[in-house]
Amino acid sequence: MARWEGNARGRLEQAALALFEEQGYDRTTVAQIAQRANLTERSFYRWFTDKREVLFGGAQELGEQLVTAIGDVPEGTGALRTLLAAFATAPRVFRPHEFLLRRAAVIAANPPLQERELIKMATVSEEITAALLSRGFDRATARLATDIGLAVLRVTTERWVTEEHTDFAGFGEALTAGAAEVLAVVADGVPSAPAS
Amino acid sequence: MARWEGNARGRLEQAALALFEEQGYDRTTVAQIAQRANLTERSFYRWFTDKREVLFGGAQELGEQLVTAIGDVPEGTGALRTLLAAFATAPRVFRPHEFLLRRAAVIAANPPLQERELIKMATVSEEITAALLSRGFDRATARLATDIGLAVLRVTTERWVTEEHTDFAGFGEALTAGAAEVLAVVADGVPSAPAS
């Protein structure tokens, strides 16, 4: 991607977020976004199919990135460990934390966008489970590892973004710490000896 | 609820499911459902606001039931243990397993219904997290326990329904077994000593 093009996309994203924040998502048009970014509508459509894609354009990218990363983990690695190793590469497709924070606020203010976010994450979840199944894990293990792994990813990402880290060095260690937190929550909830 | 009324509701549910299966959800009308059940449309609207509610009517009930059950757990109980105790009461609002299986198949065949199901579960999830927060758990613990608890509930319910149990005696023990499975998945994924 040429520097100028990356810059155009970034300007469009910034313009869209500013307008979503100022006047609401529903009232914002593509024409306004392009104008605010000092670009043409035609430039906008080079990067995004519509205004919603400014917020959700990374979804397919994220799913593909995670499935590829799962494939790169050595065979024989446990299910959750496989996901944590793969998730450590997720920051490659993450946006700057300032973008993520503002994006989250815009989505939180708009129920249809919240629904879109749920559907996006459900799709990513299914892709991850399918990737684990294809590595030979049984269905229950693949589903549980996916649910747990995504819970760890979510809590770690939210913390990371809120703590205003300016890069993602150390994200893998943060994921491991998140998983240890999950282990503590689960261990506390399971009786040490099963009822007979 | 009088016996006759319960019966009318059950007949409407059976009629709706049969029509959804035979001709698809989209093509089925309330008039057809009522006719198939040998009841009037007016009877239908006594029980359901629309045909979608035949599939999703239990959602509010489920959320309320779980929040009440969380409130009944003794103070000082750990977060996940609280949820497992509360979830053991969930069968009170569950439908017969035959209804659940057919409902799941109808939803799986219809993407807008899948989205509705996601949104329903997200709402229940938020209610559960709020109930844990009000019991004094911190946000990360409440969110993680909710995600883990719902993963356990889902895998346990799916197995329960597929195994064709005709009642829910022993559901609490099945939940504990599901939680032990989660513990195994998590323990396998967390390094025994954190990287320093």
mmCIF file with all atom_site columns, N, CA and C in Angstrom, chain A residues 101-132:
data_model
loop_
_atom_site.group_PDB
_atom_site.id
_atom_site.type_symbol
_atom_site.label_atom_id
_atom_site.label_alt_id
_atom_site.label_comp_id
_atom_site.label_asym_id
_atom_site.label_entity_id
_atom_site.label_seq_id
_atom_site.pdbx_PDB_ins_code
_atom_site.Cartn_x
_atom_site.Cartn_y
_atom_site.Cartn_z
_atom_site.occupancy
_atom_site.B_iso_or_equiv
_atom_site.pdbx_formal_charge
_atom_site.auth_seq_id
_atom_site.auth_comp_id
_atom_site.auth_asym_id
_atom_site.auth_atom_id
_atom_site.pdbx_PDB_model_num
ATOM 1  N N  . LEU A 1 101 ? -11.068 2.561   20.820 1.00 0.00 ? 101 LEU A N  1
ATOM 2  C CA . LEU A 1 101 ? -11.877 3.155   21.892 1.00 0.00 ? 101 LEU A CA 1
ATOM 3  C C  . LEU A 1 101 ? -13.047 3.947   21.327 1.00 0.00 ? 101 LEU A C  1
ATOM 4  N N  . ARG A 1 102 ? -12.754 4.777   20.309 1.00 0.00 ? 102 ARG A N  1
ATOM 5  C CA . ARG A 1 102 ? -13.806 5.609   19.726 1.00 0.00 ? 102 ARG A CA 1
ATOM 6  C C  . ARG A 1 102 ? -14.810 4.746   18.974 1.00 0.00 ? 102 ARG A C  1
ATOM 7  N N  . ARG A 1 103 ? -14.313 3.714   18.276 1.00 0.00 ? 103 ARG A N  1
ATOM 8  C CA . ARG A 1 103 ? -15.192 2.774   17.586 1.00 0.00 ? 103 ARG A CA 1
ATOM 9  C C  . ARG A 1 103 ? -16.146 2.107   18.581 1.00 0.00 ? 103 ARG A C  1
ATOM 10 N N  . ALA A 1 104 ? -15.601 1.670   19.734 1.00 0.00 ? 104 ALA A N  1
ATOM 11 C CA . ALA A 1 104 ? -16.430 0.992   20.733 1.00 0.00 ? 104 ALA A CA 1
ATOM 12 C C  . ALA A 1 104 ? -17.531 1.921   21.239 1.00 0.00 ? 104 ALA A C  1
ATOM 13 N N  . ALA A 1 105 ? -17.205 3.198   21.422 1.00 0.00 ? 105 ALA A N  1
ATOM 14 C CA . ALA A 1 105 ? -18.200 4.153   21.928 1.00 0.00 ? 105 ALA A CA 1
ATOM 15 C C  . ALA A 1 105 ? -19.307 4.381   20.894 1.00 0.00 ? 105 ALA A C  1
ATOM 16 N N  . VAL A 1 106 ? -18.926 4.493   19.613 1.00 0.00 ? 106 VAL A N  1
ATOM 17 C CA . VAL A 1 106 ? -19.927 4.689   18.557 1.00 0.00 ? 106 VAL A CA 1
ATOM 18 C C  . VAL A 1 106 ? -20.867 3.476   18.507 1.00 0.00 ? 106 VAL A C  1
ATOM 19 N N  . ILE A 1 107 ? -20.305 2.272   18.592 1.00 0.00 ? 107 ILE A N  1
ATOM 20 C CA . ILE A 1 107 ? -21.115 1.055   18.523 1.00 0.00 ? 107 ILE A CA 1
ATOM 21 C C  . ILE A 1 107 ? -22.032 0.951   19.743 1.00 0.00 ? 107 ILE A C  1
ATOM 22 N N  . ALA A 1 108 ? -21.503 1.295   20.923 1.00 0.00 ? 108 ALA A N  1
ATOM 23 C CA . ALA A 1 108 ? -22.299 1.188   22.153 1.00 0.00 ? 108 ALA A CA 1
ATOM 24 C C  . ALA A 1 108 ? -23.521 2.099   22.103 1.00 0.00 ? 108 ALA A C  1
ATOM 25 N N  . ALA A 1 109 ? -23.435 3.179   21.311 1.00 0.00 ? 109 ALA A N  1
ATOM 26 C CA . ALA A 1 109 ? -24.529 4.150   21.257 1.00 0.00 ? 109 ALA A CA 1
ATOM 27 C C  . ALA A 1 109 ? -25.600 3.760   20.244 1.00 0.00 ? 109 ALA A C  1
ATOM 28 N N  . ASN A 1 110 ? -25.414 2.647   19.533 1.00 0.00 ? 110 ASN A N  1
ATOM 29 C CA . ASN A 1 110 ? -26.294 2.338   18.411 1.00 0.00 ? 110 ASN A CA 1
ATOM 30 C C  . ASN A 1 110 ? -26.646 0.845   18.386 1.00 0.00 ? 110 ASN A C  1
ATOM 31 N N  . PRO A 1 111 ? -27.860 0.479   18.867 1.00 0.00 ? 111 PRO A N  1
ATOM 32 C CA . PRO A 1 111 ? -28.214 -0.948  18.955 1.00 0.00 ? 111 PRO A CA 1
ATOM 33 C C  . PRO A 1 111 ? -28.023 -1.764  17.672 1.00 0.00 ? 111 PRO A C  1
ATOM 34 N N  . PRO A 1 112 ? -28.399 -1.248  16.461 1.00 0.00 ? 112 PRO A N  1
ATOM 35 C CA . PRO A 1 112 ? -28.147 -2.071  15.272 1.00 0.00 ? 112 PRO A CA 1
ATOM 36 C C  . PRO A 1 112 ? -26.656 -2.355  15.064 1.00 0.00 ? 112 PRO A C  1
ATOM 37 N N  . LEU A 1 113 ? -25.797 -1.397  15.435 1.00 0.00 ? 113 LEU A N  1
ATOM 38 C CA . LEU A 1 113 ? -24.363 -1.642  15.303 1.00 0.00 ? 113 LEU A CA 1
ATOM 39 C C  . LEU A 1 113 ? -23.907 -2.669  16.343 1.00 0.00 ? 113 LEU A C  1
ATOM 40 N N  . GLN A 1 114 ? -24.508 -2.637  17.531 1.00 0.00 ? 114 GLN A N  1
ATOM 41 C CA . GLN A 1 114 ? -24.194 -3.655  18.538 1.00 0.00 ? 114 GLN A CA 1
ATOM 42 C C  . GLN A 1 114 ? -24.533 -5.036  18.007 1.00 0.00 ? 114 GLN A C  1
ATOM 43 N N  . GLU A 1 115 ? -25.681 -5.140  17.322 1.00 0.00 ? 115 GLU A N  1
ATOM 44 C CA . GLU A 1 115 ? -26.075 -6.430  16.764 1.00 0.00 ? 115 GLU A CA 1
ATOM 45 C C  . GLU A 1 115 ? -25.076 -6.874  15.711 1.00 0.00 ? 115 GLU A C  1
ATOM 46 N N  . ARG A 1 116 ? -24.632 -5.933  14.887 1.00 0.00 ? 116 ARG A N  1
ATOM 47 C CA . ARG A 1 116 ? -23.653 -6.251  13.844 1.00 0.00 ? 116 ARG A CA 1
ATOM 48 C C  . ARG A 1 116 ? -22.359 -6.764  14.474 1.00 0.00 ? 116 ARG A C  1
ATOM 49 N N  . GLU A 1 117 ? -21.961 -6.155  15.579 1.00 0.00 ? 117 GLU A N  1
ATOM 50 C CA . GLU A 1 117 ? -20.742 -6.569  16.284 1.00 0.00 ? 117 GLU A CA 1
ATOM 51 C C  . GLU A 1 117 ? -20.894 -7.997  16.832 1.00 0.00 ? 117 GLU A C  1
ATOM 52 N N  . LEU A 1 118 ? -22.071 -8.304  17.372 1.00 0.00 ? 118 LEU A N  1
ATOM 53 C CA . LEU A 1 118 ? -22.334 -9.661  17.866 1.00 0.00 ? 118 LEU A CA 1
ATOM 54 C C  . LEU A 1 118 ? -22.214 -10.681 16.740 1.00 0.00 ? 118 LEU A C  1
ATOM 55 N N  . ILE A 1 119 ? -22.809 -10.327 15.587 1.00 0.00 ? 119 ILE A N  1
ATOM 56 C CA . ILE A 1 119 ? -22.810 -11.249 14.455 1.00 0.00 ? 119 ILE A CA 1
ATOM 57 C C  . ILE A 1 119 ? -21.393 -11.432 13.936 1.00 0.00 ? 119 ILE A C  1
ATOM 58 N N  . LYS A 1 120 ? -20.636 -10.333 13.893 1.00 0.00 ? 120 LYS A N  1
ATOM 59 C CA . LYS A 1 120 ? -19.241 -10.409 13.468 1.00 0.00 ? 120 LYS A CA 1
ATOM 60 C C  . LYS A 1 120 ? -18.462 -11.356 14.374 1.00 0.00 ? 120 LYS A C  1
ATOM 61 N N  . MET A 1 121 ? -18.614 -11.195 15.682 1.00 0.00 ? 121 MET A N  1
ATOM 62 C CA . MET A 1 121 ? -17.854 -12.030 16.604 1.00 0.00 ? 121 MET A CA 1
ATOM 63 C C  . MET A 1 121 ? -18.314 -13.489 16.550 1.00 0.00 ? 121 MET A C  1
ATOM 64 N N  . ALA A 1 122 ? -19.617 -13.720 16.287 1.00 0.00 ? 122 ALA A N  1
ATOM 65 C CA . ALA A 1 122 ? -20.111 -15.093 16.154 1.00 0.00 ? 122 ALA A CA 1
ATOM 66 C C  . ALA A 1 122 ? -19.484 -15.761 14.930 1.00 0.00 ? 122 ALA A C  1
ATOM 67 N N  . THR A 1 123 ? -19.313 -14.981 13.856 1.00 0.00 ? 123 THR A N  1
ATOM 68 C CA . THR A 1 123 ? -18.692 -15.528 12.653 1.00 0.00 ? 123 THR A CA 1
ATOM 69 C C  . THR A 1 123 ? -17.234 -15.884 12.916 1.00 0.00 ? 123 THR A C  1
ATOM 70 N N  . VAL A 1 124 ? -16.508 -14.975 13.554 1.00 0.00 ? 124 VAL A N  1
ATOM 71 C CA . VAL A 1 124 ? -15.104 -15.247 13.897 1.00 0.00 ? 124 VAL A CA 1
ATOM 72 C C  . VAL A 1 124 ? -15.036 -16.488 14.785 1.00 0.00 ? 124 VAL A C  1
ATOM 73 N N  . SER A 1 125 ? -15.960 -16.590 15.741 1.00 0.00 ? 125 SER A N  1
ATOM 74 C CA . SER A 1 125 ? -16.001 -17.725 16.652 1.00 0.00 ? 125 SER A CA 1
ATOM 75 C C  . SER A 1 125 ? -16.182 -19.046 15.899 1.00 0.00 ? 125 SER A C  1
ATOM 76 N N  . GLU A 1 126 ? -17.094 -19.046 14.915 1.00 0.00 ? 126 GLU A N  1
ATOM 77 C CA . GLU A 1 126 ? -17.316 -20.271 14.131 1.00 0.00 ? 126 GLU A CA 1
ATOM 78 C C  . GLU A 1 126 ? -16.078 -20.653 13.317 1.00 0.00 ? 126 GLU A C  1
ATOM 79 N N  . GLU A 1 127 ? -15.394 -19.647 12.785 1.00 0.00 ? 127 GLU A N  1
ATOM 80 C CA . GLU A 1 127 ? -14.180 -19.916 12.000 1.00 0.00 ? 127 GLU A CA 1
ATOM 81 C C  . GLU A 1 127 ? -13.104 -20.546 12.886 1.00 0.00 ? 127 GLU A C  1
ATOM 82 N N  . ILE A 1 128 ? -12.993 -20.040 14.120 1.00 0.00 ? 128 ILE A N  1
ATOM 83 C CA . ILE A 1 128 ? -11.981 -20.561 15.041 1.00 0.00 ? 128 ILE A CA 1
ATOM 84 C C  . ILE A 1 128 ? -12.312 -22.002 15.428 1.00 0.00 ? 128 ILE A C  1
ATOM 85 N N  . THR A 1 129 ? -13.596 -22.259 15.753 1.00 0.00 ? 129 THR A N  1
ATOM 86 C CA . THR A 1 129 ? -14.000 -23.623 16.113 1.00 0.00 ? 129 THR A CA 1
ATOM 87 C C  . THR A 1 129 ? -13.727 -24.583 14.954 1.00 0.00 ? 129 THR A C  1
ATOM 88 N N  . ALA A 1 130 ? -14.053 -24.154 13.728 1.00 0.00 ? 130 ALA A N  1
ATOM 89 C CA . ALA A 1 130 ? -13.807 -25.011 12.561 1.00 0.00 ? 130 ALA A CA 1
ATOM 90 C C  . ALA A 1 130 ? -12.316 -25.312 12.414 1.00 0.00 ? 130 ALA A C  1
ATOM 91 N N  . ALA A 1 131 ? -11.482 -24.308 12.677 1.00 0.00 ? 131 ALA A N  1
ATOM 92 C CA . ALA A 1 131 ? -10.031 -24.511 12.575 1.00 0.00 ? 131 ALA A CA 1
ATOM 93 C C  . ALA A 1 131 ? -9.552  -25.524 13.615 1.00 0.00 ? 131 ALA A C  1
ATOM 94 N N  . LEU A 1 132 ? -10.124 -25.485 14.809 1.00 0.00 ? 132 LEU A N  1
ATOM 95 C CA . LEU A 1 132 ? -9.740  -26.454 15.851 1.00 0.00 ? 132 LEU A CA 1
ATOM 96 C C  . LEU A 1 132 ? -10.239 -27.858 15.481 1.00 0.00 ? 132 LEU A C  1
#
